[in-house]
Amino acid sequence: MAIIDLNSDVGEAFGRWTLGDDEAIFRSVSSANVACGFHAGDPGVIRATCEKAVEAGVVIGAHVGYRDLAGFGRRFLDIDPKELADDVVYQIGALQALAAVSGGRVEYVKPHGGLYNTIVKHTAQARAVVEAVKSVNPNLPILGLPGSEVLRLAEEAGLRAVSEAFADRAYNPDGTLVSRSQPGAVLHDPVEVAEHVLRMATEQSVRTIDGSVLTIRAESICVHGDSPGAVAMATEVKSALIDAGVSIGSFL
């Protein structure tokens, strides 16, 4: 039976501001990208999210990003690579501590939002992320877009590079994600999203924004936890995969 990892961005509440239904999402996914406090999340939210992940048997990953709470980490920051590396180390360390007191541990790293998109092509920032992860724990895999600089550099550094695809995002013909500022960038129909994922998991391909078909081999597929109808989409995706004979399990 084929196996695919489903991951989701979680722990993105902050103070009195709430976002997503992480507990419900955990019923459909195998990996949790937990916000580490720089784009979202605070100590209480992080600890509670880790506790729920451990209870659900979901693997915990560090969802590191730019220090940009106001922009939810989705804006590009022209940050010095050394400062970026220190920020990434700081975030992983914070999550490691809160995961540990929750009975879990950090098993991988996935950059978030603006940082994720930047290190597809930005070599200096990609190298900073790789060096930061390696300095903390060289056994931590890094999730990223297929063909990205960060995955190339991760492999060069001896880290495990895990290719990722997105359940609810449209793709450009070159394999990059359509900018959220463009119409059609985010998919909302659970049935359409499930078909999108099935094609990725069973045919290793994706239909791009211009209608062409692109080969894409991914070990993990992200179902965003903050999208409208996220729980319904995750449930539909899980059901479609199982019906197609694809099991859901961590890439580790």
PDB file of N, CA and C in Angstrom, residues 27-120:
ATOM      1  N   ARG A  27      -7.017  14.871  13.394  1.00  0.00           N
ATOM      2  CA  ARG A  27      -7.681  13.602  13.070  1.00  0.00           C
ATOM      3  C   ARG A  27      -7.426  13.166  11.634  1.00  0.00           C
ATOM      4  N   SER A  28      -6.871  14.074  10.815  1.00  0.00           N
ATOM      5  CA  SER A  28      -6.674  13.773   9.404  1.00  0.00           C
ATOM      6  C   SER A  28      -5.219  13.770   8.952  1.00  0.00           C
ATOM      7  N   VAL A  29      -4.315  14.336   9.747  1.00  0.00           N
ATOM      8  CA  VAL A  29      -2.934  14.482   9.294  1.00  0.00           C
ATOM      9  C   VAL A  29      -1.980  13.628  10.122  1.00  0.00           C
ATOM     10  N   SER A  30      -0.743  13.513   9.639  1.00  0.00           N
ATOM     11  CA  SER A  30       0.272  12.729  10.337  1.00  0.00           C
ATOM     12  C   SER A  30       1.416  13.582  10.866  1.00  0.00           C
ATOM     13  N   SER A  31       1.522  14.826  10.403  1.00  0.00           N
ATOM     14  CA  SER A  31       2.601  15.716  10.848  1.00  0.00           C
ATOM     15  C   SER A  31       2.052  17.111  11.139  1.00  0.00           C
ATOM     16  N   ALA A  32       2.585  17.727  12.204  1.00  0.00           N
ATOM     17  CA  ALA A  32       2.114  19.051  12.636  1.00  0.00           C
ATOM     18  C   ALA A  32       3.240  20.065  12.580  1.00  0.00           C
ATOM     19  N   ASN A  33       3.083  21.086  11.739  1.00  0.00           N
ATOM     20  CA  ASN A  33       4.053  22.180  11.655  1.00  0.00           C
ATOM     21  C   ASN A  33       3.648  23.219  12.693  1.00  0.00           C
ATOM     22  N   VAL A  34       4.305  23.205  13.836  1.00  0.00           N
ATOM     23  CA  VAL A  34       3.888  24.051  14.948  1.00  0.00           C
ATOM     24  C   VAL A  34       4.587  25.416  14.892  1.00  0.00           C
ATOM     25  N   ALA A  35       3.797  26.474  14.828  1.00  0.00           N
ATOM     26  CA  ALA A  35       4.337  27.835  14.827  1.00  0.00           C
ATOM     27  C   ALA A  35       5.183  28.050  16.074  1.00  0.00           C
ATOM     28  N   CYS A  36       6.319  28.720  15.914  1.00  0.00           N
ATOM     29  CA  CYS A  36       7.309  28.836  16.991  1.00  0.00           C
ATOM     30  C   CYS A  36       7.367  30.213  17.636  1.00  0.00           C
ATOM     31  N   GLY A  37       6.365  31.054  17.385  1.00  0.00           N
ATOM     32  CA  GLY A  37       6.296  32.330  18.074  1.00  0.00           C
ATOM     33  C   GLY A  37       6.695  33.552  17.276  1.00  0.00           C
ATOM     34  N   PHE A  38       7.308  33.376  16.114  1.00  0.00           N
ATOM     35  CA  PHE A  38       7.765  34.537  15.358  1.00  0.00           C
ATOM     36  C   PHE A  38       6.729  35.031  14.355  1.00  0.00           C
ATOM     37  N   HIS A  39       5.979  34.123  13.731  1.00  0.00           N
ATOM     38  CA  HIS A  39       4.905  34.567  12.837  1.00  0.00           C
ATOM     39  C   HIS A  39       3.545  34.371  13.499  1.00  0.00           C
ATOM     40  N   ALA A  40       3.492  33.499  14.498  1.00  0.00           N
ATOM     41  CA  ALA A  40       2.263  33.207  15.243  1.00  0.00           C
ATOM     42  C   ALA A  40       2.648  32.304  16.407  1.00  0.00           C
ATOM     43  N   GLY A  41       1.703  32.124  17.324  1.00  0.00           N
ATOM     44  CA  GLY A  41       1.953  31.253  18.458  1.00  0.00           C
ATOM     45  C   GLY A  41       2.583  31.991  19.626  1.00  0.00           C
ATOM     46  N   ASP A  42       2.240  31.573  20.836  1.00  0.00           N
ATOM     47  CA  ASP A  42       2.876  32.060  22.048  1.00  0.00           C
ATOM     48  C   ASP A  42       3.150  30.834  22.922  1.00  0.00           C
ATOM     49  N   PRO A  43       3.897  30.968  24.012  1.00  0.00           N
ATOM     50  CA  PRO A  43       4.258  29.780  24.787  1.00  0.00           C
ATOM     51  C   PRO A  43       3.078  28.889  25.180  1.00  0.00           C
ATOM     52  N   GLY A  44       2.002  29.502  25.633  1.00  0.00           N
ATOM     53  CA  GLY A  44       0.841  28.711  26.026  1.00  0.00           C
ATOM     54  C   GLY A  44       0.219  27.969  24.860  1.00  0.00           C
ATOM     55  N   VAL A  45       0.092  28.667  23.738  1.00  0.00           N
ATOM     56  CA  VAL A  45      -0.474  28.044  22.535  1.00  0.00           C
ATOM     57  C   VAL A  45       0.430  26.921  22.040  1.00  0.00           C
ATOM     58  N   ILE A  46       1.740  27.179  22.035  1.00  0.00           N
ATOM     59  CA  ILE A  46       2.681  26.167  21.550  1.00  0.00           C
ATOM     60  C   ILE A  46       2.609  24.914  22.407  1.00  0.00           C
ATOM     61  N   ARG A  47       2.624  25.091  23.722  1.00  0.00           N
ATOM     62  CA  ARG A  47       2.580  23.919  24.611  1.00  0.00           C
ATOM     63  C   ARG A  47       1.271  23.148  24.430  1.00  0.00           C
ATOM     64  N   ALA A  48       0.148  23.846  24.388  1.00  0.00           N
ATOM     65  CA  ALA A  48      -1.137  23.178  24.225  1.00  0.00           C
ATOM     66  C   ALA A  48      -1.210  22.437  22.895  1.00  0.00           C
ATOM     67  N   THR A  49      -0.646  23.035  21.841  1.00  0.00           N
ATOM     68  CA  THR A  49      -0.642  22.394  20.523  1.00  0.00           C
ATOM     69  C   THR A  49       0.203  21.134  20.552  1.00  0.00           C
ATOM     70  N   CYS A  50       1.360  21.195  21.198  1.00  0.00           N
ATOM     71  CA  CYS A  50       2.218  20.011  21.304  1.00  0.00           C
ATOM     72  C   CYS A  50       1.520  18.905  22.094  1.00  0.00           C
ATOM     73  N   GLU A  51       0.838  19.275  23.153  1.00  0.00           N
ATOM     74  CA  GLU A  51       0.123  18.276  23.954  1.00  0.00           C
ATOM     75  C   GLU A  51      -0.947  17.571  23.126  1.00  0.00           C
ATOM     76  N   LYS A  52      -1.675  18.341  22.331  1.00  0.00           N
ATOM     77  CA  LYS A  52      -2.711  17.754  21.477  1.00  0.00           C
ATOM     78  C   LYS A  52      -2.098  16.863  20.396  1.00  0.00           C
ATOM     79  N   ALA A  53      -0.951  17.295  19.848  1.00  0.00           N
ATOM     80  CA  ALA A  53      -0.280  16.499  18.821  1.00  0.00           C
ATOM     81  C   ALA A  53       0.184  15.166  19.396  1.00  0.00           C
ATOM     82  N   VAL A  54       0.775  15.202  20.589  1.00  0.00           N
ATOM     83  CA  VAL A  54       1.234  13.972  21.237  1.00  0.00           C
ATOM     84  C   VAL A  54       0.063  13.044  21.501  1.00  0.00           C
ATOM     85  N   GLU A  55      -1.027  13.600  21.998  1.00  0.00           N
ATOM     86  CA  GLU A  55      -2.216  12.798  22.288  1.00  0.00           C
ATOM     87  C   GLU A  55      -2.773  12.143  21.027  1.00  0.00           C
ATOM     88  N   ALA A  56      -2.685  12.857  19.901  1.00  0.00           N
ATOM     89  CA  ALA A  56      -3.222  12.341  18.638  1.00  0.00           C
ATOM     90  C   ALA A  56      -2.230  11.447  17.896  1.00  0.00           C
ATOM     91  N   GLY A  57      -0.993  11.357  18.392  1.00  0.00           N
ATOM     92  CA  GLY A  57       0.011  10.551  17.716  1.00  0.00           C
ATOM     93  C   GLY A  57       0.534  11.194  16.451  1.00  0.00           C
ATOM     94  N   VAL A  58       0.531  12.524  16.419  1.00  0.00           N
ATOM     95  CA  VAL A  58       0.983  13.277  15.248  1.00  0.00           C
ATOM     96  C   VAL A  58       2.403  13.772  15.484  1.00  0.00           C
ATOM     97  N   VAL A  59       3.271  13.630  14.477  1.00  0.00           N
ATOM     98  CA  VAL A  59       4.668  14.048  14.581  1.00  0.00           C
ATOM     99  C   VAL A  59       4.758  15.574  14.642  1.00  0.00           C
ATOM    100  N   ILE A  60       5.652  16.083  15.491  1.00  0.00           N
ATOM    101  CA  ILE A  60       5.822  17.517  15.680  1.00  0.00           C
ATOM    102  C   ILE A  60       7.003  18.041  14.863  1.00  0.00           C
ATOM    103  N   GLY A  61       6.757  19.126  14.110  1.00  0.00           N
ATOM    104  CA  GLY A  61       7.809  19.792  13.359  1.00  0.00           C
ATOM    105  C   GLY A  61       7.842  21.264  13.697  1.00  0.00           C
ATOM    106  N   ALA A  62       9.008  21.898  13.537  1.00  0.00           N
ATOM    107  CA  ALA A  62       9.158  23.323  13.826  1.00  0.00           C
ATOM    108  C   ALA A  62       8.822  24.144  12.588  1.00  0.00           C
ATOM    109  N   HIS A  63       7.793  24.988  12.711  1.00  0.00           N
ATOM    110  CA  HIS A  63       7.365  25.849  11.606  1.00  0.00           C
ATOM    111  C   HIS A  63       8.004  27.218  11.816  1.00  0.00           C
ATOM    112  N   VAL A  64       9.227  27.352  11.345  1.00  0.00           N
ATOM    113  CA  VAL A  64      10.016  28.563  11.598  1.00  0.00           C
ATOM    114  C   VAL A  64       9.760  29.608  10.522  1.00  0.00           C
ATOM    115  N   GLY A  65       9.819  30.876  10.908  1.00  0.00           N
ATOM    116  CA  GLY A  65       9.552  31.928   9.932  1.00  0.00           C
ATOM    117  C   GLY A  65      10.262  33.218  10.263  1.00  0.00           C
ATOM    118  N   TYR A  66      10.005  34.232   9.454  1.00  0.00           N
ATOM    119  CA  TYR A  66      10.523  35.563   9.739  1.00  0.00           C
ATOM    120  C   TYR A  66       9.902  36.093  11.037  1.00  0.00           C
ATOM    121  N   ARG A  67      10.606  37.012  11.691  1.00  0.00           N
ATOM    122  CA  ARG A  67      10.070  37.645  12.898  1.00  0.00           C
ATOM    123  C   ARG A  67       9.097  38.728  12.455  1.00  0.00           C
ATOM    124  N   ASP A  68       7.850  38.323  12.226  1.00  0.00           N
ATOM    125  CA  ASP A  68       6.877  39.218  11.583  1.00  0.00           C
ATOM    126  C   ASP A  68       5.453  38.860  12.006  1.00  0.00           C
ATOM    127  N   LEU A  69       5.146  39.110  13.276  1.00  0.00           N
ATOM    128  CA  LEU A  69       3.799  38.815  13.768  1.00  0.00           C
ATOM    129  C   LEU A  69       2.738  39.617  13.028  1.00  0.00           C
ATOM    130  N   ALA A  70       3.010  40.890  12.777  1.00  0.00           N
ATOM    131  CA  ALA A  70       2.017  41.755  12.134  1.00  0.00           C
ATOM    132  C   ALA A  70       1.664  41.262  10.738  1.00  0.00           C
ATOM    133  N   GLY A  71       2.629  40.724  10.036  1.00  0.00           N
ATOM    134  CA  GLY A  71       2.395  40.248   8.676  1.00  0.00           C
ATOM    135  C   GLY A  71       2.169  38.758   8.581  1.00  0.00           C
ATOM    136  N   PHE A  72       2.029  38.096   9.737  1.00  0.00           N
ATOM    137  CA  PHE A  72       1.826  36.649   9.794  1.00  0.00           C
ATOM    138  C   PHE A  72       2.951  35.906   9.054  1.00  0.00           C
ATOM    139  N   GLY A  73       4.112  36.540   8.987  1.00  0.00           N
ATOM    140  CA  GLY A  73       5.261  35.893   8.383  1.00  0.00           C
ATOM    141  C   GLY A  73       5.178  35.690   6.887  1.00  0.00           C
ATOM    142  N   ARG A  74       4.250  36.375   6.238  1.00  0.00           N
ATOM    143  CA  ARG A  74       4.060  36.151   4.802  1.00  0.00           C
ATOM    144  C   ARG A  74       4.768  37.195   3.936  1.00  0.00           C
ATOM    145  N   ARG A  75       5.432  38.156   4.575  1.00  0.00           N
ATOM    146  CA  ARG A  75       6.138  39.192   3.818  1.00  0.00           C
ATOM    147  C   ARG A  75       7.623  38.859   3.748  1.00  0.00           C
ATOM    148  N   PHE A  76       8.261  39.226   2.633  1.00  0.00           N
ATOM    149  CA  PHE A  76       9.705  39.046   2.515  1.00  0.00           C
ATOM    150  C   PHE A  76      10.423  40.021   3.433  1.00  0.00           C
ATOM    151  N   LEU A  77      11.433  39.542   4.143  1.00  0.00           N
ATOM    152  CA  LEU A  77      12.278  40.412   4.956  1.00  0.00           C
ATOM    153  C   LEU A  77      13.707  40.324   4.440  1.00  0.00           C
ATOM    154  N   ASP A  78      14.286  41.469   4.163  1.00  0.00           N
ATOM    155  CA  ASP A  78      15.670  41.526   3.699  1.00  0.00           C
ATOM    156  C   ASP A  78      16.575  41.490   4.926  1.00  0.00           C
ATOM    157  N   ILE A  79      16.718  40.313   5.502  1.00  0.00           N
ATOM    158  CA  ILE A  79      17.391  40.134   6.781  1.00  0.00           C
ATOM    159  C   ILE A  79      18.795  39.579   6.570  1.00  0.00           C
ATOM    160  N   ASP A  80      19.730  40.003   7.406  1.00  0.00           N
ATOM    161  CA  ASP A  80      21.088  39.488   7.333  1.00  0.00           C
ATOM    162  C   ASP A  80      21.072  37.974   7.581  1.00  0.00           C
ATOM    163  N   PRO A  81      21.754  37.188   6.766  1.00  0.00           N
ATOM    164  CA  PRO A  81      21.722  35.723   6.911  1.00  0.00           C
ATOM    165  C   PRO A  81      22.113  35.233   8.308  1.00  0.00           C
ATOM    166  N   LYS A  82      23.090  35.882   8.941  1.00  0.00           N
ATOM    167  CA  LYS A  82      23.475  35.450  10.289  1.00  0.00           C
ATOM    168  C   LYS A  82      22.340  35.681  11.279  1.00  0.00           C
ATOM    169  N   GLU A  83      21.675  36.815  11.144  1.00  0.00           N
ATOM    170  CA  GLU A  83      20.526  37.097  12.021  1.00  0.00           C
ATOM    171  C   GLU A  83      19.413  36.095  11.766  1.00  0.00           C
ATOM    172  N   LEU A  84      19.190  35.769  10.502  1.00  0.00           N
ATOM    173  CA  LEU A  84      18.161  34.786  10.162  1.00  0.00           C
ATOM    174  C   LEU A  84      18.504  33.430  10.762  1.00  0.00           C
ATOM    175  N   ALA A  85      19.751  33.018  10.648  1.00  0.00           N
ATOM    176  CA  ALA A  85      20.169  31.728  11.211  1.00  0.00           C
ATOM    177  C   ALA A  85      19.924  31.691  12.714  1.00  0.00           C
ATOM    178  N   ASP A  86      20.266  32.786  13.404  1.00  0.00           N
ATOM    179  CA  ASP A  86      20.039  32.847  14.849  1.00  0.00           C
ATOM    180  C   ASP A  86      18.550  32.782  15.182  1.00  0.00           C
ATOM    181  N   ASP A  87      17.736  33.444  14.376  1.00  0.00           N
ATOM    182  CA  ASP A  87      16.287  33.407  14.594  1.00  0.00           C
ATOM    183  C   ASP A  87      15.736  31.987  14.434  1.00  0.00           C
ATOM    184  N   VAL A  88      16.248  31.271  13.448  1.00  0.00           N
ATOM    185  CA  VAL A  88      15.788  29.896  13.219  1.00  0.00           C
ATOM    186  C   VAL A  88      16.209  28.992  14.369  1.00  0.00           C
ATOM    187  N   VAL A  89      17.456  29.130  14.815  1.00  0.00           N
ATOM    188  CA  VAL A  89      17.930  28.352  15.963  1.00  0.00           C
ATOM    189  C   VAL A  89      17.063  28.632  17.188  1.00  0.00           C
ATOM    190  N   TYR A  90      16.783  29.898  17.422  1.00  0.00           N
ATOM    191  CA  TYR A  90      15.961  30.318  18.570  1.00  0.00           C
ATOM    192  C   TYR A  90      14.579  29.664  18.526  1.00  0.00           C
ATOM    193  N   GLN A  91      13.960  29.675  17.360  1.00  0.00           N
ATOM    194  CA  GLN A  91      12.614  29.120  17.228  1.00  0.00           C
ATOM    195  C   GLN A  91      12.594  27.613  17.438  1.00  0.00           C
ATOM    196  N   ILE A  92      13.562  26.925  16.848  1.00  0.00           N
ATOM    197  CA  ILE A  92      13.624  25.472  17.035  1.00  0.00           C
ATOM    198  C   ILE A  92      13.820  25.147  18.519  1.00  0.00           C
ATOM    199  N   GLY A  93      14.722  25.900  19.172  1.00  0.00           N
ATOM    200  CA  GLY A  93      14.995  25.651  20.583  1.00  0.00           C
ATOM    201  C   GLY A  93      13.768  25.866  21.461  1.00  0.00           C
ATOM    202  N   ALA A  94      13.012  26.912  21.173  1.00  0.00           N
ATOM    203  CA  ALA A  94      11.798  27.177  21.952  1.00  0.00           C
ATOM    204  C   ALA A  94      10.803  26.033  21.806  1.00  0.00           C
ATOM    205  N   LEU A  95      10.638  25.566  20.584  1.00  0.00           N
ATOM    206  CA  LEU A  95       9.690  24.469  20.365  1.00  0.00           C
ATOM    207  C   LEU A  95      10.191  23.177  20.993  1.00  0.00           C
ATOM    208  N   GLN A  96      11.498  22.935  20.920  1.00  0.00           N
ATOM    209  CA  GLN A  96      12.044  21.727  21.529  1.00  0.00           C
ATOM    210  C   GLN A  96      11.708  21.662  23.019  1.00  0.00           C
ATOM    211  N   ALA A  97      11.851  22.784  23.708  1.00  0.00           N
ATOM    212  CA  ALA A  97      11.584  22.814  25.149  1.00  0.00           C
ATOM    213  C   ALA A  97      10.106  22.574  25.441  1.00  0.00           C
ATOM    214  N   LEU A  98       9.236  23.254  24.712  1.00  0.00           N
ATOM    215  CA  LEU A  98       7.797  23.116  24.969  1.00  0.00           C
ATOM    216  C   LEU A  98       7.265  21.768  24.511  1.00  0.00           C
ATOM    217  N   ALA A  99       7.863  21.202  23.469  1.00  0.00           N
ATOM    218  CA  ALA A  99       7.475  19.850  23.049  1.00  0.00           C
ATOM    219  C   ALA A  99       7.908  18.840  24.095  1.00  0.00           C
ATOM    220  N   ALA A 100       9.099  19.024  24.649  1.00  0.00           N
ATOM    221  CA  ALA A 100       9.624  18.079  25.634  1.00  0.00           C
ATOM    222  C   ALA A 100       8.746  18.010  26.879  1.00  0.00           C
ATOM    223  N   VAL A 101       8.308  19.172  27.389  1.00  0.00           N
ATOM    224  CA  VAL A 101       7.465  19.158  28.589  1.00  0.00           C
ATOM    225  C   VAL A 101       6.054  18.667  28.276  1.00  0.00           C
ATOM    226  N   SER A 102       5.750  18.508  26.993  1.00  0.00           N
ATOM    227  CA  SER A 102       4.448  17.973  26.575  1.00  0.00           C
ATOM    228  C   SER A 102       4.533  16.483  26.257  1.00  0.00           C
ATOM    229  N   GLY A 103       5.720  15.918  26.429  1.00  0.00           N
ATOM    230  CA  GLY A 103       5.895  14.492  26.154  1.00  0.00           C
ATOM    231  C   GLY A 103       6.253  14.170  24.720  1.00  0.00           C
ATOM    232  N   GLY A 104       6.639  15.199  23.951  1.00  0.00           N
ATOM    233  CA  GLY A 104       6.982  14.973  22.546  1.00  0.00           C
ATOM    234  C   GLY A 104       8.368  15.491  22.228  1.00  0.00           C
ATOM    235  N   ARG A 105       8.681  15.560  20.941  1.00  0.00           N
ATOM    236  CA  ARG A 105       9.971  16.095  20.509  1.00  0.00           C
ATOM    237  C   ARG A 105       9.850  16.616  19.086  1.00  0.00           C
ATOM    238  N   VAL A 106      10.727  17.525  18.732  1.00  0.00           N
ATOM    239  CA  VAL A 106      10.741  18.098  17.383  1.00  0.00           C
ATOM    240  C   VAL A 106      11.453  17.125  16.450  1.00  0.00           C
ATOM    241  N   GLU A 107      10.785  16.763  15.338  1.00  0.00           N
ATOM    242  CA  GLU A 107      11.320  15.722  14.453  1.00  0.00           C
ATOM    243  C   GLU A 107      11.719  16.241  13.073  1.00  0.00           C
ATOM    244  N   TYR A 108      11.333  17.468  12.733  1.00  0.00           N
ATOM    245  CA  TYR A 108      11.698  18.037  11.432  1.00  0.00           C
ATOM    246  C   TYR A 108      11.488  19.541  11.471  1.00  0.00           C
ATOM    247  N   VAL A 109      11.899  20.221  10.402  1.00  0.00           N
ATOM    248  CA  VAL A 109      11.735  21.677  10.296  1.00  0.00           C
ATOM    249  C   VAL A 109      11.088  22.009   8.955  1.00  0.00           C
ATOM    250  N   LYS A 110      10.092  22.900   9.004  1.00  0.00           N
ATOM    251  CA  LYS A 110       9.481  23.406   7.780  1.00  0.00           C
ATOM    252  C   LYS A 110       9.381  24.929   7.861  1.00  0.00           C
ATOM    253  N   PRO A 111      10.080  25.651   7.005  1.00  0.00           N
ATOM    254  CA  PRO A 111       9.948  27.110   6.991  1.00  0.00           C
ATOM    255  C   PRO A 111       8.514  27.524   6.632  1.00  0.00           C
ATOM    256  N   HIS A 112       8.159  28.726   7.068  1.00  0.00           N
ATOM    257  CA  HIS A 112       6.795  29.225   6.883  1.00  0.00           C
ATOM    258  C   HIS A 112       6.730  30.400   5.909  1.00  0.00           C
ATOM    259  N   GLY A 113       5.626  30.464   5.180  1.00  0.00           N
ATOM    260  CA  GLY A 113       5.212  31.660   4.451  1.00  0.00           C
ATOM    261  C   GLY A 113       6.259  32.348   3.600  1.00  0.00           C
ATOM    262  N   GLY A 114       6.538  33.608   3.947  1.00  0.00           N
ATOM    263  CA  GLY A 114       7.466  34.410   3.168  1.00  0.00           C
ATOM    264  C   GLY A 114       8.854  33.792   3.122  1.00  0.00           C
ATOM    265  N   LEU A 115       9.305  33.231   4.232  1.00  0.00           N
ATOM    266  CA  LEU A 115      10.618  32.588   4.261  1.00  0.00           C
ATOM    267  C   LEU A 115      10.627  31.359   3.365  1.00  0.00           C
ATOM    268  N   TYR A 116       9.581  30.570   3.438  1.00  0.00           N
ATOM    269  CA  TYR A 116       9.473  29.358   2.606  1.00  0.00           C
ATOM    270  C   TYR A 116       9.611  29.710   1.122  1.00  0.00           C
ATOM    271  N   ASN A 117       8.872  30.717   0.698  1.00  0.00           N
ATOM    272  CA  ASN A 117       8.903  31.096  -0.719  1.00  0.00           C
ATOM    273  C   ASN A 117      10.229  31.731  -1.115  1.00  0.00           C
ATOM    274  N   THR A 118      10.814  32.512  -0.205  1.00  0.00           N
ATOM    275  CA  THR A 118      12.078  33.185  -0.503  1.00  0.00           C
ATOM    276  C   THR A 118      13.201  32.180  -0.742  1.00  0.00           C
ATOM    277  N   ILE A 119      13.284  31.146   0.088  1.00  0.00           N
ATOM    278  CA  ILE A 119      14.405  30.212  -0.012  1.00  0.00           C
ATOM    279  C   ILE A 119      14.232  29.173  -1.106  1.00  0.00           C
ATOM    280  N   VAL A 120      13.202  29.350  -1.923  1.00  0.00           N
ATOM    281  CA  VAL A 120      13.133  28.562  -3.154  1.00  0.00           C
ATOM    282  C   VAL A 120      14.280  28.991  -4.079  1.00  0.00           C
TER     283      VAL A 120
END
